[in-house]
């Protein structure tokens, strides 16, 4: 009986470990990669795009990294839900989606990203409630000056809220497994860049974002600096619609991008009187 129980649990343990390995590898690649590229290799060329003058201490980076690994453990545990349903034959969605062709493949990816942005905005606002903040979201905001390692630095409750989206989506919406992989790739790229502390998004000549519907690094950096504004993850439309966009966001973005332009054009502009 014990051996049979262990044999039954073995596939779940392997799936958990495989999911952990993939998610940890993805997190390390992008958090370390963004940190190395922006904070070390390109630190001087991109100095004008640095949003804040100060940098977080090394201890903060180590705590963020360790806490992010803990969050990934929560994500992998939640992933066992979909694995169990799929193994039991109770998750037909990926099979159904496979027969719907390439149009649905890319449509489902876009829908998943848009739906996740809505999920994030409203759950994010929820855990900013005073009654929930200390238990669910305080850990993430201890990184007042964020870094690429802040991406998954969550309390356990917030890790659960963020991690449960993918199982719920796959259960409710027929989605090919490769789309889930692309979604996770998009999510970690936007997350690490959004916490990088360097404004990498392009600006128009008038200083406004080139793509105003996308959240910029300044957009999320302001949320860490002054909680209560800018709850969106990928897009700005929920913040605009609900009146939660920081009133100085566009001004701050224009100021950061102008600093870069002034450094690039320093040789061609007369010095100020």
mmCIF file of C-alpha atoms in Angstrom:
data_model
loop_
_atom_site.group_PDB
_atom_site.id
_atom_site.type_symbol
_atom_site.label_atom_id
_atom_site.label_comp_id
_atom_site.label_asym_id
_atom_site.label_seq_id
_atom_site.Cartn_x
_atom_site.Cartn_y
_atom_site.Cartn_z
ATOM 1 C CA UNK A 1 0.000 0.000 0.000
ATOM 2 C CA UNK A 2 2.769 2.424 0.911
ATOM 3 C CA UNK A 3 4.693 1.562 -2.242
ATOM 4 C CA UNK A 4 1.604 2.024 -4.399
ATOM 5 C CA UNK A 5 0.926 5.395 -2.800
ATOM 6 C CA UNK A 6 4.511 6.488 -3.421
ATOM 7 C CA UNK A 7 4.332 5.326 -7.040
ATOM 8 C CA UNK A 8 1.129 7.332 -7.488
ATOM 9 C CA UNK A 9 2.749 10.438 -6.035
ATOM 10 C CA UNK A 10 5.980 10.102 -8.011
ATOM 11 C CA UNK A 11 4.673 11.716 -11.241
ATOM 12 C CA UNK A 12 3.420 14.703 -9.230
ATOM 13 C CA UNK A 13 6.785 15.087 -7.506
ATOM 14 C CA UNK A 14 8.567 14.929 -10.854
ATOM 15 C CA UNK A 15 6.170 17.471 -12.352
ATOM 16 C CA UNK A 16 6.691 19.795 -9.389
ATOM 17 C CA UNK A 17 10.463 19.566 -9.715
ATOM 18 C CA UNK A 18 10.330 20.037 -13.491
ATOM 19 C CA UNK A 19 8.095 23.099 -13.109
ATOM 20 C CA UNK A 20 10.396 24.497 -10.424
ATOM 21 C CA UNK A 21 13.432 24.011 -12.642
ATOM 22 C CA UNK A 22 11.822 25.741 -15.628
ATOM 23 C CA UNK A 23 10.467 28.680 -13.591
ATOM 24 C CA UNK A 24 13.651 29.171 -11.570
ATOM 25 C CA UNK A 25 15.764 29.042 -14.739
ATOM 26 C CA UNK A 26 13.509 31.566 -16.447
ATOM 27 C CA UNK A 27 13.537 33.877 -13.418
ATOM 28 C CA UNK A 28 17.314 33.674 -12.975
ATOM 29 C CA UNK A 29 18.001 34.221 -16.670
ATOM 30 C CA UNK A 30 15.953 37.389 -16.879
ATOM 31 C CA UNK A 31 16.475 38.873 -13.417
ATOM 32 C CA UNK A 32 20.238 38.357 -13.524
ATOM 33 C CA UNK A 33 20.364 39.171 -17.231
ATOM 34 C CA UNK A 34 18.500 42.476 -16.874
ATOM 35 C CA UNK A 35 20.508 43.382 -13.771
ATOM 36 C CA UNK A 36 23.813 42.566 -15.488
ATOM 37 C CA UNK A 37 22.918 44.357 -18.722
ATOM 38 C CA UNK A 38 21.479 47.545 -17.208
ATOM 39 C CA UNK A 39 23.202 47.888 -13.844
ATOM 40 C CA UNK A 40 26.692 46.762 -14.907
ATOM 41 C CA UNK A 41 27.426 46.595 -18.649
ATOM 42 C CA UNK A 42 25.269 49.536 -19.786
ATOM 43 C CA UNK A 43 25.230 51.520 -16.548
ATOM 44 C CA UNK A 44 27.252 54.417 -17.983
ATOM 45 C CA UNK A 45 25.609 54.654 -21.433
ATOM 46 C CA UNK A 46 22.152 54.466 -19.828
ATOM 47 C CA UNK A 47 22.927 56.771 -16.897
ATOM 48 C CA UNK A 48 20.468 59.351 -18.220
ATOM 49 C CA UNK A 49 17.685 56.764 -18.186
ATOM 50 C CA UNK A 50 18.196 55.865 -14.516
ATOM 51 C CA UNK A 51 14.934 56.804 -12.792
ATOM 52 C CA UNK A 52 16.417 57.295 -9.309
ATOM 53 C CA UNK A 53 19.884 58.412 -8.299
ATOM 54 C CA UNK A 54 20.232 55.828 -5.536
ATOM 55 C CA UNK A 55 20.535 52.069 -5.818
ATOM 56 C CA UNK A 56 19.081 49.532 -3.397
ATOM 57 C CA UNK A 57 21.584 47.853 -1.046
ATOM 58 C CA UNK A 58 23.005 44.411 -1.844
ATOM 59 C CA UNK A 59 21.111 42.885 1.083
ATOM 60 C CA UNK A 60 17.800 43.902 -0.514
ATOM 61 C CA UNK A 61 18.764 42.137 -3.742
ATOM 62 C CA UNK A 62 19.619 38.927 -1.882
ATOM 63 C CA UNK A 63 16.347 38.984 0.079
ATOM 64 C CA UNK A 64 14.382 39.627 -3.111
ATOM 65 C CA UNK A 65 16.084 36.727 -4.848
ATOM 66 C CA UNK A 66 15.409 34.304 -1.995
ATOM 67 C CA UNK A 67 11.798 35.442 -1.636
ATOM 68 C CA UNK A 68 11.266 35.085 -5.377
ATOM 69 C CA UNK A 69 12.443 31.463 -5.254
ATOM 70 C CA UNK A 70 9.886 30.875 -2.495
ATOM 71 C CA UNK A 71 7.188 32.400 -4.723
ATOM 72 C CA UNK A 72 8.187 30.085 -7.557
ATOM 73 C CA UNK A 73 7.698 27.144 -5.200
ATOM 74 C CA UNK A 74 4.115 28.359 -4.686
ATOM 75 C CA UNK A 75 3.636 28.687 -8.462
ATOM 76 C CA UNK A 76 4.899 25.143 -9.022
ATOM 77 C CA UNK A 77 2.621 23.780 -6.301
ATOM 78 C CA UNK A 78 -0.382 25.463 -7.928
ATOM 79 C CA UNK A 79 0.729 24.000 -11.241
ATOM 80 C CA UNK A 80 0.067 20.549 -9.819
ATOM 81 C CA UNK A 81 -3.641 21.387 -10.088
ATOM 82 C CA UNK A 82 -3.513 21.580 -13.877
ATOM 83 C CA UNK A 83 -1.138 18.607 -14.066
ATOM 84 C CA UNK A 84 -3.495 16.486 -11.972
ATOM 85 C CA UNK A 85 -6.518 17.455 -14.055
ATOM 86 C CA UNK A 86 -4.612 16.882 -17.299
ATOM 87 C CA UNK A 87 -3.309 13.504 -16.125
ATOM 88 C CA UNK A 88 -6.816 12.453 -15.078
ATOM 89 C CA UNK A 89 -8.224 13.420 -18.471
ATOM 90 C CA UNK A 90 -10.347 16.211 -17.016
ATOM 91 C CA UNK A 91 -8.578 19.046 -18.816
ATOM 92 C CA UNK A 92 -9.556 18.815 -22.495
ATOM 93 C CA UNK A 93 -8.833 22.479 -23.253
ATOM 94 C CA UNK A 94 -5.305 22.061 -24.690
ATOM 95 C CA UNK A 95 -6.511 19.251 -26.983
ATOM 96 C CA UNK A 96 -9.479 21.325 -28.138
ATOM 97 C CA UNK A 97 -7.322 24.402 -28.735
ATOM 98 C CA UNK A 98 -4.817 22.390 -30.767
ATOM 99 C CA UNK A 99 -7.511 21.723 -33.353
ATOM 100 C CA UNK A 100 -8.502 25.382 -33.687
ATOM 101 C CA UNK A 101 -5.430 26.296 -35.708
ATOM 102 C CA UNK A 102 -2.871 29.140 -35.694
ATOM 103 C CA UNK A 103 -5.423 31.968 -35.569
ATOM 104 C CA UNK A 104 -6.679 30.776 -32.191
ATOM 105 C CA UNK A 105 -3.088 30.124 -31.074
ATOM 106 C CA UNK A 106 -2.169 33.801 -31.333
ATOM 107 C CA UNK A 107 -5.618 35.040 -30.339
ATOM 108 C CA UNK A 108 -5.515 32.997 -27.132
ATOM 109 C CA UNK A 109 -2.084 34.430 -26.313
ATOM 110 C CA UNK A 110 -3.345 38.006 -26.683
ATOM 111 C CA UNK A 111 -6.480 37.236 -24.680
ATOM 112 C CA UNK A 112 -4.440 35.594 -21.934
ATOM 113 C CA UNK A 113 -2.178 38.635 -21.607
ATOM 114 C CA UNK A 114 -5.134 41.046 -21.572
ATOM 115 C CA UNK A 115 -7.009 38.902 -19.040
ATOM 116 C CA UNK A 116 -3.947 38.646 -16.814
ATOM 117 C CA UNK A 117 -3.553 42.411 -16.843
ATOM 118 C CA UNK A 118 -7.162 42.770 -15.636
ATOM 119 C CA UNK A 119 -6.643 40.040 -13.011
ATOM 120 C CA UNK A 120 -3.499 41.752 -11.795
ATOM 121 C CA UNK A 121 -5.014 45.236 -11.660
ATOM 122 C CA UNK A 122 -8.047 44.254 -9.592
ATOM 123 C CA UNK A 123 -6.299 41.796 -7.256
ATOM 124 C CA UNK A 124 -3.496 44.334 -6.857
ATOM 125 C CA UNK A 125 -5.957 47.016 -5.794
ATOM 126 C CA UNK A 126 -7.619 44.526 -3.463
ATOM 127 C CA UNK A 127 -4.439 43.664 -1.564
ATOM 128 C CA UNK A 128 -3.669 47.352 -1.144
ATOM 129 C CA UNK A 129 -6.641 47.501 1.201
ATOM 130 C CA UNK A 130 -5.383 48.232 4.728
ATOM 131 C CA UNK A 131 -6.937 45.036 6.050
ATOM 132 C CA UNK A 132 -4.981 42.918 3.548
ATOM 133 C CA UNK A 133 -1.831 44.891 2.788
ATOM 134 C CA UNK A 134 0.399 43.755 5.676
ATOM 135 C CA UNK A 135 -0.396 40.086 5.136
ATOM 136 C CA UNK A 136 -0.476 39.956 1.338
ATOM 137 C CA UNK A 137 1.594 42.767 -0.179
ATOM 138 C CA UNK A 138 3.979 44.260 2.360
ATOM 139 C CA UNK A 139 6.950 42.142 1.284
ATOM 140 C CA UNK A 140 6.811 43.451 -2.285
ATOM 141 C CA UNK A 141 6.642 47.080 -1.143
ATOM 142 C CA UNK A 142 9.589 46.712 1.167
ATOM 143 C CA UNK A 143 11.424 47.166 -2.114
ATOM 144 C CA UNK A 144 10.635 50.873 -2.217
ATOM 145 C CA UNK A 145 13.474 51.245 -4.707
ATOM 146 C CA UNK A 146 12.957 48.116 -6.839
ATOM 147 C CA UNK A 147 15.416 46.016 -8.796
ATOM 148 C CA UNK A 148 15.039 43.280 -11.441
ATOM 149 C CA UNK A 149 15.069 40.757 -8.561
ATOM 150 C CA UNK A 150 11.878 42.315 -7.142
ATOM 151 C CA UNK A 151 9.838 40.604 -9.869
ATOM 152 C CA UNK A 152 8.591 37.688 -7.713
ATOM 153 C CA UNK A 153 9.392 39.057 -4.260
ATOM 154 C CA UNK A 154 5.964 38.334 -2.784
ATOM 155 C CA UNK A 155 4.346 37.372 0.475
ATOM 156 C CA UNK A 156 2.906 33.860 0.315
ATOM 157 C CA UNK A 157 -0.637 35.179 -0.115
ATOM 158 C CA UNK A 158 0.329 37.384 -3.033
ATOM 159 C CA UNK A 159 2.296 34.529 -4.609
ATOM 160 C CA UNK A 160 -0.880 32.421 -4.458
ATOM 161 C CA UNK A 161 -3.024 35.182 -6.002
ATOM 162 C CA UNK A 162 -0.571 35.701 -8.853
ATOM 163 C CA UNK A 163 0.137 32.006 -9.357
ATOM 164 C CA UNK A 164 -3.471 30.816 -9.494
ATOM 165 C CA UNK A 165 -4.263 32.810 -12.638
ATOM 166 C CA UNK A 166 -2.666 30.345 -15.062
ATOM 167 C CA UNK A 167 -4.455 27.224 -13.701
ATOM 168 C CA UNK A 168 -7.773 29.082 -13.715
ATOM 169 C CA UNK A 169 -7.256 30.337 -17.252
ATOM 170 C CA UNK A 170 -6.262 26.933 -18.641
ATOM 171 C CA UNK A 171 -9.257 25.294 -16.956
ATOM 172 C CA UNK A 172 -11.722 27.881 -18.279
ATOM 173 C CA UNK A 173 -10.298 28.722 -21.719
ATOM 174 C CA UNK A 174 -9.016 26.163 -24.274
ATOM 175 C CA UNK A 175 -5.368 27.174 -24.586
ATOM 176 C CA UNK A 176 -2.442 25.348 -26.260
ATOM 177 C CA UNK A 177 0.401 24.537 -23.878
ATOM 178 C CA UNK A 178 2.958 26.471 -26.002
ATOM 179 C CA UNK A 179 0.805 29.587 -25.547
ATOM 180 C CA UNK A 180 1.113 29.181 -21.779
ATOM 181 C CA UNK A 181 4.893 29.022 -22.206
ATOM 182 C CA UNK A 182 4.923 32.182 -24.337
ATOM 183 C CA UNK A 183 2.684 33.917 -21.825
ATOM 184 C CA UNK A 184 5.086 33.077 -18.994
ATOM 185 C CA UNK A 185 8.002 34.334 -21.084
ATOM 186 C CA UNK A 186 6.223 37.629 -21.780
ATOM 187 C CA UNK A 187 5.277 37.955 -18.127
ATOM 188 C CA UNK A 188 8.800 37.569 -16.731
ATOM 189 C CA UNK A 189 10.303 39.869 -19.380
ATOM 190 C CA UNK A 190 7.826 42.661 -18.595
ATOM 191 C CA UNK A 191 8.162 42.032 -14.857
ATOM 192 C CA UNK A 192 11.944 42.227 -14.661
ATOM 193 C CA UNK A 193 12.143 45.219 -16.998
ATOM 194 C CA UNK A 194 9.320 46.958 -15.134
ATOM 195 C CA UNK A 195 11.314 46.738 -11.900
ATOM 196 C CA UNK A 196 14.688 47.509 -13.478
ATOM 197 C CA UNK A 197 14.895 51.183 -12.482
ATOM 198 C CA UNK A 198 15.854 52.263 -16.014
ATOM 199 C CA UNK A 199 13.345 53.804 -18.389
ATOM 200 C CA UNK A 200 13.716 51.766 -21.560
ATOM 201 C CA UNK A 201 10.483 52.707 -23.330
ATOM 202 C CA UNK A 202 10.719 55.233 -26.172
ATOM 203 C CA UNK A 203 9.235 58.714 -26.011
ATOM 204 C CA UNK A 204 7.672 60.908 -28.666
ATOM 205 C CA UNK A 205 9.028 64.364 -29.413
ATOM 206 C CA UNK A 206 6.572 65.880 -26.938
ATOM 207 C CA UNK A 207 7.909 63.630 -24.156
ATOM 208 C CA UNK A 208 4.893 61.331 -23.967
ATOM 209 C CA UNK A 209 5.314 57.540 -24.244
ATOM 210 C CA UNK A 210 5.518 56.269 -27.810
ATOM 211 C CA UNK A 211 3.048 53.534 -26.862
ATOM 212 C CA UNK A 212 0.747 55.195 -24.298
ATOM 213 C CA UNK A 213 -1.325 52.057 -23.735
ATOM 214 C CA UNK A 214 1.710 50.200 -22.319
ATOM 215 C CA UNK A 215 2.992 50.648 -18.783
ATOM 216 C CA UNK A 216 6.536 51.994 -18.754
ATOM 217 C CA UNK A 217 9.241 51.457 -16.156
ATOM 218 C CA UNK A 218 8.506 54.911 -14.726
ATOM 219 C CA UNK A 219 4.851 53.934 -14.412
ATOM 220 C CA UNK A 220 5.562 51.001 -12.078
ATOM 221 C CA UNK A 221 8.490 52.686 -10.344
ATOM 222 C CA UNK A 222 6.083 55.400 -9.220
ATOM 223 C CA UNK A 223 3.857 52.721 -7.704
ATOM 224 C CA UNK A 224 6.753 51.501 -5.554
ATOM 225 C CA UNK A 225 7.657 55.055 -4.591
ATOM 226 C CA UNK A 226 4.086 56.167 -3.810
ATOM 227 C CA UNK A 227 1.718 53.252 -3.298
ATOM 228 C CA UNK A 228 -1.862 54.029 -4.192
ATOM 229 C CA UNK A 229 -1.259 54.817 -7.859
ATOM 230 C CA UNK A 230 -0.433 52.886 -11.027
ATOM 231 C CA UNK A 231 -1.763 49.410 -10.289
ATOM 232 C CA UNK A 232 -1.544 48.132 -13.879
ATOM 233 C CA UNK A 233 0.943 45.500 -15.000
ATOM 234 C CA UNK A 234 1.136 45.595 -18.814
ATOM 235 C CA UNK A 235 -1.359 48.249 -19.879
ATOM 236 C CA UNK A 236 -2.372 51.688 -18.650
ATOM 237 C CA UNK A 237 -6.058 51.540 -19.580
ATOM 238 C CA UNK A 238 -7.391 50.302 -16.210
ATOM 239 C CA UNK A 239 -5.520 53.040 -14.357
ATOM 240 C CA UNK A 240 -6.816 55.655 -16.791
ATOM 241 C CA UNK A 241 -10.382 54.332 -16.643
ATOM 242 C CA UNK A 242 -10.460 54.080 -12.851
ATOM 243 C CA UNK A 243 -8.574 57.317 -12.151
ATOM 244 C CA UNK A 244 -5.634 55.606 -10.452
ATOM 245 C CA UNK A 245 -2.862 56.788 -12.745
ATOM 246 C CA UNK A 246 -0.340 58.945 -10.895
ATOM 247 C CA UNK A 247 -1.060 62.620 -11.710
ATOM 248 C CA UNK A 248 2.637 63.290 -12.401
ATOM 249 C CA UNK A 249 3.329 60.110 -14.358
ATOM 250 C CA UNK A 250 3.647 61.704 -17.794
ATOM 251 C CA UNK A 251 5.714 64.565 -16.385
ATOM 252 C CA UNK A 252 8.103 62.125 -14.678
ATOM 253 C CA UNK A 253 8.372 59.983 -17.795
ATOM 254 C CA UNK A 254 9.134 63.026 -19.956
ATOM 255 C CA UNK A 255 11.794 64.187 -17.498
ATOM 256 C CA UNK A 256 13.609 60.834 -17.515
ATOM 257 C CA UNK A 257 13.562 60.434 -21.292
ATOM 258 C CA UNK A 258 14.630 64.056 -21.778
ATOM 259 C CA UNK A 259 17.714 63.428 -19.625
ATOM 260 C CA UNK A 260 18.791 60.744 -22.049
ATOM 261 C CA UNK A 261 18.196 62.963 -25.061
ATOM 262 C CA UNK A 262 20.197 65.810 -23.519
ATOM 263 C CA UNK A 263 23.164 63.502 -22.922
ATOM 264 C CA UNK A 264 23.050 62.170 -26.482
ATOM 265 C CA UNK A 265 22.852 65.670 -27.946
ATOM 266 C CA UNK A 266 25.257 67.320 -25.495
ATOM 267 C CA UNK A 267 27.913 67.924 -28.128
ATOM 268 C CA UNK A 268 25.482 69.624 -30.522
ATOM 269 C CA UNK A 269 23.671 71.857 -28.029
ATOM 270 C CA UNK A 270 25.030 75.079 -26.550
ATOM 271 C CA UNK A 271 25.717 74.990 -22.857
ATOM 272 C CA UNK A 272 23.139 76.792 -20.704
ATOM 273 C CA UNK A 273 23.944 80.330 -19.656
#
